[in-house]
Coordinates of C-alpha atoms and ligand atoms in Angstrom, one line a residue:
M77 CA 25.1 -21.6 15.5
E78 CA 25.8 -23.4 12.2
K79 CA 29.4 -24.4 11.8
I80 CA 31.5 -24.7 8.6
G81 CA 34.6 -26.9 8.7
L82 CA 37.9 -25.7 7.2
G83 CA 40.9 -27.7 6.2
L84 CA 44.3 -26.0 5.7
I85 CA 47.0 -27.4 3.6
G86 CA 50.1 -25.4 4.5
F87 CA 51.0 -23.9 7.9
G88 CA 53.7 -21.5 7.0
T89 CA 53.7 -17.7 6.8
V90 CA 50.2 -17.4 5.4
G91 CA 48.7 -20.5 7.0
T92 CA 49.6 -19.3 10.5
G93 CA 48.3 -15.9 9.6
V94 CA 44.9 -17.5 8.6
V95 CA 44.7 -19.2 12.0
K96 CA 45.6 -15.9 13.7
V97 CA 42.9 -13.9 11.8
L98 CA 40.3 -16.5 12.5
E99 CA 41.1 -16.4 16.2
E100 CA 41.6 -12.7 16.7
N101 CA 38.6 -11.7 14.7
R102 CA 36.3 -14.6 15.7
A103 CA 33.6 -12.3 17.0
V104 CA 33.4 -9.9 14.1
I105 CA 33.5 -12.8 11.6
R106 CA 30.6 -14.5 13.4
E107 CA 28.6 -11.3 13.5
R108 CA 29.1 -10.8 9.8
L109 CA 28.5 -14.4 8.7
G110 CA 26.0 -15.8 11.2
V111 CA 28.0 -19.0 11.2
E112 CA 31.1 -20.3 12.9
L113 CA 34.3 -21.1 10.9
V114 CA 36.1 -24.1 12.5
I115 CA 39.5 -25.3 11.5
K116 CA 39.1 -29.1 11.5
R117 CA 42.5 -30.2 10.0
I118 CA 45.8 -28.6 9.1
A119 CA 48.4 -30.4 6.9
C120 CA 52.1 -29.4 7.0
R121 CA 55.4 -31.3 6.4
D122 CA 56.7 -31.2 10.0
R123 CA 54.1 -31.5 12.8
T124 CA 56.8 -30.8 15.5
K125 CA 57.9 -27.5 14.1
K126 CA 57.3 -24.5 16.4
R127 CA 54.7 -22.1 14.8
A128 CA 53.7 -18.5 15.4
V129 CA 50.3 -19.8 16.6
E130 CA 49.3 -22.7 18.8
V131 CA 46.7 -25.2 17.7
D132 CA 45.5 -28.5 19.1
P133 CA 48.2 -30.9 17.9
L134 CA 45.5 -33.5 17.2
I135 CA 44.3 -31.5 14.2
L136 CA 47.8 -31.5 12.6
T137 CA 48.6 -34.1 9.9
T138 CA 51.3 -34.6 7.3
S139 CA 48.7 -35.9 4.8
A140 CA 47.0 -33.3 2.6
E141 CA 44.7 -36.1 1.4
E142 CA 43.4 -36.6 5.0
V143 CA 42.5 -32.9 5.1
I144 CA 40.7 -33.1 1.7
R145 CA 38.8 -36.3 2.4
D146 CA 37.7 -35.3 5.9
P147 CA 33.9 -35.2 5.7
D148 CA 33.8 -32.3 8.2
V149 CA 35.9 -30.1 5.9
S150 CA 33.8 -28.1 3.4
I151 CA 36.4 -25.6 2.4
V152 CA 40.0 -26.6 1.6
V153 CA 42.6 -23.8 1.9
E154 CA 45.7 -24.5 -0.2
L155 CA 48.7 -22.5 1.2
V156 CA 51.6 -24.8 0.2
G157 CA 52.8 -22.9 -2.9
G158 CA 54.5 -24.2 -6.0
T159 CA 52.7 -25.9 -8.8
E160 CA 53.2 -29.6 -8.4
S161 CA 51.7 -30.8 -5.1
A162 CA 49.5 -27.8 -4.9
R163 CA 47.9 -28.6 -8.3
E164 CA 47.3 -32.2 -7.1
F165 CA 45.7 -31.0 -3.9
V166 CA 43.5 -28.4 -5.4
L167 CA 42.2 -30.7 -8.2
M168 CA 41.7 -33.5 -5.7
A169 CA 39.7 -31.2 -3.4
I170 CA 37.5 -30.0 -6.3
R171 CA 36.9 -33.6 -7.5
E172 CA 35.8 -34.3 -3.9
G173 CA 33.2 -31.6 -4.2
K174 CA 35.1 -29.2 -1.8
H175 CA 35.3 -25.5 -2.3
V176 CA 38.8 -24.2 -2.5
V177 CA 40.7 -21.1 -1.4
T178 CA 44.2 -20.6 -2.6
A179 CA 46.9 -17.8 -2.6
N180 CA 48.9 -19.6 -5.2
K181 CA 49.4 -17.3 -8.2
A182 CA 52.1 -19.6 -9.7
L183 CA 49.4 -22.4 -9.8
L184 CA 46.6 -20.3 -11.2
S185 CA 48.7 -18.5 -13.9
E186 CA 49.8 -21.8 -15.2
Y187 CA 46.9 -24.2 -14.5
G188 CA 44.0 -21.7 -14.0
R189 CA 42.1 -23.0 -17.0
E190 CA 42.2 -26.5 -15.7
V191 CA 41.4 -25.5 -12.1
F192 CA 38.5 -23.2 -13.0
G193 CA 37.2 -25.5 -15.6
L194 CA 36.9 -28.4 -13.2
A195 CA 35.5 -26.2 -10.5
T196 CA 32.7 -25.0 -12.9
Q197 CA 32.0 -28.6 -13.8
M198 CA 31.8 -29.6 -10.2
G199 CA 29.8 -26.6 -9.1
V200 CA 32.2 -25.5 -6.4
D201 CA 33.8 -22.1 -5.6
V202 CA 37.5 -21.2 -6.0
G203 CA 38.6 -18.1 -4.1
F204 CA 42.0 -16.6 -4.9
E205 CA 41.9 -13.0 -3.6
A206 CA 45.3 -13.4 -1.9
S207 CA 47.0 -14.4 -5.2
V208 CA 47.4 -10.8 -6.4
G209 CA 48.3 -7.8 -4.2
G210 CA 48.4 -9.6 -0.8
G211 CA 45.8 -7.8 1.3
I212 CA 44.5 -5.6 -1.4
P213 CA 41.0 -6.8 -2.6
V214 CA 41.9 -6.3 -6.3
I215 CA 40.4 -9.5 -7.6
R216 CA 37.0 -8.8 -6.1
A217 CA 37.2 -5.1 -7.3
L218 CA 37.7 -6.3 -10.9
K219 CA 35.2 -9.2 -10.7
E220 CA 32.5 -7.4 -8.9
G221 CA 32.9 -3.7 -8.1
L222 CA 34.1 -2.8 -11.7
C223 CA 32.2 -5.4 -13.6
A224 CA 30.1 -2.8 -15.4
N225 CA 33.3 -1.5 -17.2
R226 CA 35.3 -2.4 -20.2
I227 CA 38.7 -2.5 -18.6
E228 CA 41.3 -0.8 -20.8
G229 CA 44.4 -0.9 -18.8
I230 CA 46.1 -2.0 -15.6
T231 CA 49.4 -0.7 -14.2
G232 CA 50.6 -2.1 -10.9
I233 CA 53.4 -2.6 -8.4
I234 CA 52.4 -6.2 -7.4
N235 CA 55.5 -7.7 -5.9
G236 CA 56.3 -6.6 -2.3
T237 CA 59.8 -8.0 -2.2
A238 CA 60.9 -6.2 -5.4
N239 CA 59.3 -3.0 -4.3
Y240 CA 60.9 -3.3 -0.9
I241 CA 64.4 -3.8 -2.5
L242 CA 64.0 -0.9 -4.9
T243 CA 62.7 1.4 -2.2
R244 CA 65.5 0.6 0.1
M245 CA 68.1 1.1 -2.7
T246 CA 66.5 4.4 -3.6
E247 CA 66.2 5.8 0.0
E248 CA 69.2 4.3 1.7
G249 CA 71.4 3.1 -1.1
G250 CA 71.7 -0.4 0.3
R251 CA 73.3 -3.3 -1.6
F252 CA 70.8 -5.5 -3.6
E253 CA 71.8 -8.8 -1.9
D254 CA 71.6 -7.4 1.7
V255 CA 68.2 -5.9 1.1
L256 CA 66.9 -9.1 -0.4
K257 CA 68.0 -11.1 2.6
E258 CA 66.0 -8.7 4.9
A259 CA 62.9 -9.2 2.7
Q260 CA 63.3 -13.0 3.0
R261 CA 63.6 -12.7 6.8
K262 CA 60.4 -10.8 7.0
G263 CA 58.5 -13.5 5.1
Y264 CA 57.7 -11.5 2.0
A265 CA 59.8 -13.4 -0.5
E266 CA 58.8 -16.6 -2.3
A267 CA 60.5 -19.9 -1.4
D268 CA 62.6 -19.2 -4.4
P269 CA 63.4 -15.5 -4.4
T270 CA 64.3 -15.6 -8.1
Y271 CA 60.6 -15.4 -8.7
D272 CA 60.4 -12.1 -6.9
I273 CA 63.6 -10.4 -8.3
E274 CA 63.3 -11.7 -11.9
G275 CA 59.7 -10.5 -12.3
I276 CA 58.3 -14.0 -12.5
D277 CA 56.0 -13.6 -9.5
T278 CA 54.8 -10.3 -11.0
A279 CA 54.1 -12.0 -14.3
H280 CA 52.1 -14.7 -12.6
K281 CA 50.0 -12.1 -10.9
L282 CA 49.6 -10.1 -14.1
A283 CA 48.4 -13.2 -15.9
I284 CA 45.6 -13.5 -13.4
L285 CA 44.7 -9.8 -13.7
V286 CA 44.6 -10.1 -17.5
N287 CA 42.3 -13.1 -17.3
I288 CA 39.8 -11.2 -15.1
A289 CA 40.2 -7.7 -16.6
F290 CA 40.0 -8.5 -20.3
G291 CA 38.3 -11.9 -20.1
T292 CA 41.0 -13.6 -22.1
W293 CA 43.4 -16.4 -21.5
I294 CA 47.1 -15.6 -21.6
D295 CA 50.2 -17.8 -21.5
L296 CA 53.0 -16.8 -19.2
A297 CA 55.3 -16.9 -22.3
D298 CA 53.2 -14.1 -23.8
I299 CA 54.1 -11.7 -20.9
Y300 CA 57.4 -10.0 -21.5
T301 CA 59.2 -10.4 -18.2
E302 CA 62.4 -8.7 -17.0
G303 CA 63.4 -8.5 -13.4
I304 CA 65.4 -6.1 -11.2
S305 CA 68.6 -8.0 -10.4
H306 CA 70.5 -6.0 -13.0
I307 CA 69.5 -2.6 -11.6
T308 CA 72.6 -0.9 -10.2
E309 CA 73.0 1.8 -7.5
L310 CA 74.2 4.0 -10.3
D311 CA 71.0 3.8 -12.3
V312 CA 68.9 4.3 -9.1
E313 CA 71.0 7.4 -8.4
F314 CA 70.7 8.8 -11.9
A315 CA 66.9 8.1 -11.9
R316 CA 66.6 10.2 -8.7
E317 CA 68.7 13.0 -10.1
L318 CA 66.5 13.1 -13.2
G319 CA 63.3 13.2 -11.2
Y320 CA 62.3 9.6 -11.6
R321 CA 61.9 6.5 -9.4
I322 CA 62.6 3.0 -10.6
K323 CA 59.8 0.6 -10.0
L324 CA 59.1 -3.0 -11.1
L325 CA 55.8 -2.4 -13.0
A326 CA 53.2 -4.8 -14.4
I327 CA 51.5 -3.2 -17.3
A328 CA 48.6 -4.6 -19.3
K329 CA 46.5 -2.9 -21.9
C330 CA 43.7 -3.9 -24.2
E331 CA 43.3 -1.8 -27.3
D332 CA 41.1 -2.9 -30.3
D333 CA 40.9 -6.4 -28.8
R334 CA 44.7 -6.7 -28.8
V335 CA 46.3 -7.3 -25.4
S336 CA 49.8 -6.3 -24.4
A337 CA 51.2 -7.5 -21.1
R338 CA 54.7 -6.7 -19.8
V339 CA 56.7 -6.7 -16.6
H340 CA 59.9 -4.7 -16.3
P341 CA 61.8 -2.2 -14.2
T342 CA 60.3 1.2 -15.2
M343 CA 61.3 4.8 -14.6
I344 CA 58.3 6.8 -13.5
P345 CA 58.3 10.5 -12.7
T346 CA 58.2 11.4 -9.0
G347 CA 54.7 12.9 -9.5
H348 CA 53.3 9.6 -10.8
P349 CA 50.8 8.1 -8.3
L350 CA 52.8 4.8 -8.2
S351 CA 56.1 6.6 -7.4
T352 CA 55.3 7.0 -3.7
V353 CA 54.3 3.4 -3.2
G354 CA 57.2 2.2 -1.0
G355 CA 58.5 -0.8 0.8
V356 CA 56.3 -3.9 0.7
Y357 CA 53.3 -1.9 -0.3
N358 CA 51.6 -2.7 -3.6
A359 CA 49.3 -0.6 -5.7
V360 CA 47.2 -1.2 -8.8
H361 CA 45.9 1.4 -11.1
I362 CA 42.9 0.3 -13.2
Y363 CA 41.3 2.2 -16.0
G364 CA 37.7 1.4 -16.8
N365 CA 35.8 3.0 -19.6
A366 CA 32.9 4.1 -17.4
V367 CA 34.6 4.6 -14.0
G368 CA 37.9 6.2 -15.3
S369 CA 40.9 5.7 -12.9
V370 CA 40.7 3.6 -9.8
M371 CA 43.7 3.1 -7.6
L372 CA 44.0 0.4 -4.9
Y373 CA 46.8 0.5 -2.4
G374 CA 47.9 -1.7 0.5
M375 CA 50.2 -4.3 1.9
G376 CA 51.2 -6.7 -0.9
A377 CA 52.7 -9.5 1.1
G378 CA 53.2 -10.7 4.7
M379 CA 51.4 -12.9 7.1
M380 CA 48.4 -10.9 8.3
P381 CA 47.6 -8.9 5.1
T382 CA 47.7 -12.0 3.0
A383 CA 45.6 -13.9 5.6
S384 CA 43.1 -11.0 5.5
A385 CA 42.5 -11.8 1.8
V386 CA 42.4 -15.6 2.3
V387 CA 39.8 -15.3 5.1
S388 CA 37.7 -12.9 3.0
D389 CA 37.4 -15.7 0.4
I390 CA 36.6 -18.2 3.1
M391 CA 33.8 -15.9 4.3
D392 CA 32.5 -15.3 0.8
I393 CA 32.2 -19.1 0.2
A394 CA 30.7 -19.6 3.7
R395 CA 28.0 -17.1 2.7
N396 CA 27.3 -19.1 -0.4
I397 CA 27.2 -22.4 1.6
T398 CA 24.7 -21.0 4.0
R399 CA 22.4 -19.9 1.2
G400 CA 22.8 -23.2 -0.7
V401 CA 24.4 -21.6 -3.8
S402 CA 27.8 -21.7 -5.4
A403 CA 29.7 -20.0 -8.2
R404 CA 27.2 -17.1 -8.1
V405 CA 30.1 -15.0 -9.5
P406 CA 32.1 -17.2 -11.9
P407 CA 35.8 -17.7 -11.0
L408 CA 37.1 -15.1 -13.4
G409 CA 33.9 -13.0 -13.5
Y410 CA 32.9 -14.3 -17.0
I411 CA 30.5 -17.0 -17.8
Q412 CA 32.4 -20.0 -19.3
N413 CA 31.7 -19.1 -22.9
G414 CA 32.4 -15.4 -22.2
M415 CA 36.1 -16.0 -22.0
K416 CA 38.0 -15.2 -25.3
Q417 CA 41.4 -15.8 -26.7
L418 CA 42.4 -12.3 -27.7
E419 CA 45.4 -11.5 -29.9
I420 CA 48.6 -10.7 -28.0
R421 CA 50.7 -7.7 -29.1
P422 CA 54.4 -8.5 -29.4
M423 CA 56.8 -6.7 -27.1
E424 CA 58.8 -5.4 -30.1
T425 CA 55.9 -3.2 -31.1
I426 CA 55.5 -1.2 -27.9
E427 CA 56.5 2.5 -28.1
V428 CA 57.8 4.3 -25.0
P429 CA 60.6 6.7 -24.1
Y430 CA 63.8 5.1 -22.8
Y431 CA 66.5 5.9 -20.3
L432 CA 69.8 4.7 -21.7
R433 CA 73.2 4.6 -20.0
F434 CA 76.4 4.0 -21.9
S435 CA 79.9 3.6 -20.7
A436 CA 81.6 5.8 -23.4
I437 CA 85.1 7.0 -24.0
D438 CA 85.4 10.7 -23.0
R439 CA 86.6 12.4 -26.2
P440 CA 85.2 14.6 -28.9
G441 CA 83.0 13.0 -31.6
V442 CA 81.8 10.1 -29.5
L443 CA 78.3 11.5 -29.0
S444 CA 77.8 12.1 -32.7
R445 CA 78.7 8.5 -33.5
I446 CA 76.1 7.2 -30.9
S447 CA 73.5 9.7 -32.0
G448 CA 74.1 8.8 -35.6
V449 CA 73.0 5.3 -34.9
F450 CA 69.9 6.5 -33.2
G451 CA 69.2 8.8 -36.2
A452 CA 69.5 5.8 -38.6
H453 CA 66.9 4.0 -36.6
N454 CA 64.5 6.9 -36.5
I455 CA 65.0 7.3 -32.7
S456 CA 64.8 10.9 -31.5
I457 CA 66.9 12.0 -28.5
A458 CA 65.2 14.1 -25.8
S459 CA 68.3 14.9 -23.6
V460 CA 71.9 13.9 -23.1
I461 CA 73.9 14.1 -19.9
Q462 CA 77.5 13.2 -19.4
K463 CA 78.4 12.4 -15.8
G464 CA 81.8 13.6 -14.9
R465 CA 85.0 13.9 -17.0
D466 CA 87.8 11.4 -17.6
I467 CA 89.6 12.5 -20.7
G468 CA 90.5 9.3 -22.7
G469 CA 88.8 7.1 -20.1
A470 CA 85.2 5.9 -19.9
V471 CA 82.4 7.9 -18.4
P472 CA 78.6 7.3 -18.0
L473 CA 76.6 8.9 -20.7
V474 CA 72.9 9.1 -20.1
I475 CA 70.5 9.6 -22.9
I476 CA 66.7 10.0 -22.6
T477 CA 64.8 9.3 -25.9
H478 CA 61.4 10.4 -27.1
H479 CA 58.9 7.6 -27.8
A480 CA 60.7 4.9 -29.7
R481 CA 59.7 1.5 -31.0
E482 CA 61.2 -1.4 -28.9
K483 CA 62.3 -3.2 -32.0
E484 CA 64.3 -0.3 -33.4
L485 CA 65.7 0.6 -30.0
R486 CA 67.1 -2.9 -29.5
K487 CA 68.7 -2.9 -33.0
A488 CA 70.3 0.5 -32.4
L489 CA 71.7 -0.7 -29.0
Q490 CA 73.2 -3.8 -30.7
E491 CA 75.0 -1.5 -33.2
I492 CA 76.1 0.9 -30.5
E493 CA 77.5 -1.8 -28.3
K494 CA 79.9 -2.7 -31.2
L495 CA 81.3 0.8 -31.4
D496 CA 85.0 1.0 -30.3
V497 CA 84.1 4.1 -28.2
V498 CA 81.6 2.1 -26.0
T499 CA 83.2 0.0 -23.3
A500 CA 80.3 -1.9 -21.8
K501 CA 76.9 -3.3 -22.6
P502 CA 74.4 -0.4 -22.7
V503 CA 71.8 -0.2 -20.0
Y504 CA 68.2 0.6 -20.9
I505 CA 65.1 1.2 -18.8
R506 CA 61.7 2.0 -20.1
I507 CA 60.0 5.1 -19.0
E508 CA 56.2 5.6 -18.3
E509 CA 55.5 9.3 -18.1
S510 CA 51.7 9.0 -17.7
S511 CA 50.4 9.6 -14.2
G512 CA 48.0 6.7 -14.8
E513 CA 44.9 8.3 -16.3
D514 CA 45.5 6.7 -19.7
T515 CA 47.4 3.7 -18.2
Ligands
NDP272 P1 55.6 -21.1 3.4 O1 56.8 -21.7 2.7 O2 55.8 -20.2 4.6 O3 54.6 -22.3 3.9 C1 54.4 -23.4 3.1 C2 53.7 -24.4 4.0 O4 53.3 -25.5 3.2 C3 54.6 -24.9 5.1 O5 53.8 -24.9 6.3 C4 54.9 -26.4 4.7 O6 55.0 -27.2 5.8 C5 53.7 -26.7 3.9 N1 53.9 -27.8 2.9 C6 54.8 -27.8 1.9 N2 54.6 -29.0 1.2 C7 53.6 -29.6 1.8 C8 53.0 -30.9 1.5 N3 53.3 -31.6 0.5 N4 52.0 -31.3 2.3 C9 51.6 -30.5 3.4 N5 52.1 -29.3 3.7 C10 53.1 -28.9 2.9 O7 54.8 -20.3 2.3 P2 53.8 -19.1 2.4 O8 52.9 -19.2 3.5 O9 54.7 -17.8 2.4 O10 53.0 -19.1 1.0 C11 51.9 -20.0 0.8 C12 51.3 -19.5 -0.5 O11 50.8 -18.2 -0.4 C13 52.2 -19.6 -1.7 O12 51.4 -20.0 -2.8 C14 52.6 -18.1 -1.9 O13 52.9 -17.8 -3.2 C15 51.3 -17.4 -1.4 N6 51.5 -16.1 -1.0 C16 52.4 -15.8 0.0 C17 52.5 -14.5 0.5 C18 53.5 -14.1 1.5 O14 53.5 -12.9 1.9 N7 54.2 -15.0 2.1 C19 51.6 -13.4 0.0 C20 50.7 -13.8 -1.1 C21 50.6 -15.1 -1.5 P3 56.2 -27.1 7.0 O15 55.9 -25.7 7.6 O16 56.0 -28.2 7.9 O17 57.5 -27.1 6.2
HSE273 N1 56.6 -12.9 -2.7 C1 55.5 -12.1 -3.0 C2 55.8 -10.6 -2.9 C3 54.4 -12.5 -1.9 O1 56.9 -10.3 -2.4 O2 55.0 -9.8 -3.3 C4 53.1 -11.9 -2.2 O3 52.5 -12.4 -3.3

């Protein structure tokens, strides 16, 4: 049976998962491919470290370059993470004429244009299914299954760590810091967990989805990004009382050739299809003009689900190799000249309902002063709830608005913050009422 040589750079959570999947599913992979996938070399930093799988120590090296230049390696799998060394390794592999598989969303969201441009020039494949949604085949769904559609919108929960933290805080009321530590222990979090909790990892993934869904390039700076580290137990509790869940959502829309892309904590009604997506699970809702709503759901992080996606890319490329073709499906699903540079809609122009929480002095007339500011900015209030009583002291005052323009909302909050009856910076969380059909 024909053999195809693989070289892994990175032997951590996902790297060991890849070895495990290739070993455990050897028979079915062979039956599906008709070729044998053989790991020829693995690069890591510390060859003596105990790993979750055992491999022949002779294939281990600390030199990524050795892996890339090995003539028996046809597919280089980059699982190092970060953007510096990883970029160097990926570009070197492509220049060497090797096909590449990577799970690195940070790299592709920042240097995708360079990586895909070079790959197209060199006629090699780049697989990156694991870069968004862990084990969920969302990249292939957009590039292939839904390629007949004009994609109008995407709404997703695409960071397992953040979703794990918010779910635990909602269901068990745990402290943010403790739940984060647990997610790190389970191998879900990025090397720097700031990426997970500040929405940066979600923005990286959303950038990739925007590229594929709308056929446009987008800079990370054009994705409004807000994380979950400021979400308090109090807001989680109020959300629950009001019939909402707080989720870190990635939202991208393309209307009249204008793209909006944003990542922020969002209150969604308990009936919303994304509200039941708990723990490390991810889900992506896609709206295509022909197909309508499509929802994909699965494990968004972790050793085996992520390895499942990485190995699927390896198998896809192996199929091309055996048939003597490459880049049958372009990296982003568009021919090179098919990619556009669409206009980006500024965050200030979005219009959504808002959940607002003020710490306000409990005395007559306070509400009318706050609502007066909203009136002056043309913001309409849907409901007001005062939690508790503390005459003369400060109490939480929760206001839900009708649809309001972000720019006006921010201006109103700046004014309200200065009122002498308001004792702390107001909290605001955007609401998405739609159950997804119109994204
Ligand atoms: P880990 O930190 O667990 O593993 C990184 C690996 O890279 C380690 O084995 C490390 O070696 C090796 N390494 C680092 N620098 C070098 C270098 N210069 N040369 C050779 N090897 C090097 O990361 P993960 O496995 O969690 O993540 C890998 C990639 O997959 C990242 O891009 C991540 O964003 C992505 N990803 C991760 C998911 C997850 O659930 N963990 C899910 C989806 C994507 P050593 O072990 O010796 O230190
Ligand atoms: N840190 C990421 C997450 C890994 O928690 O979703 C998967 O990309």
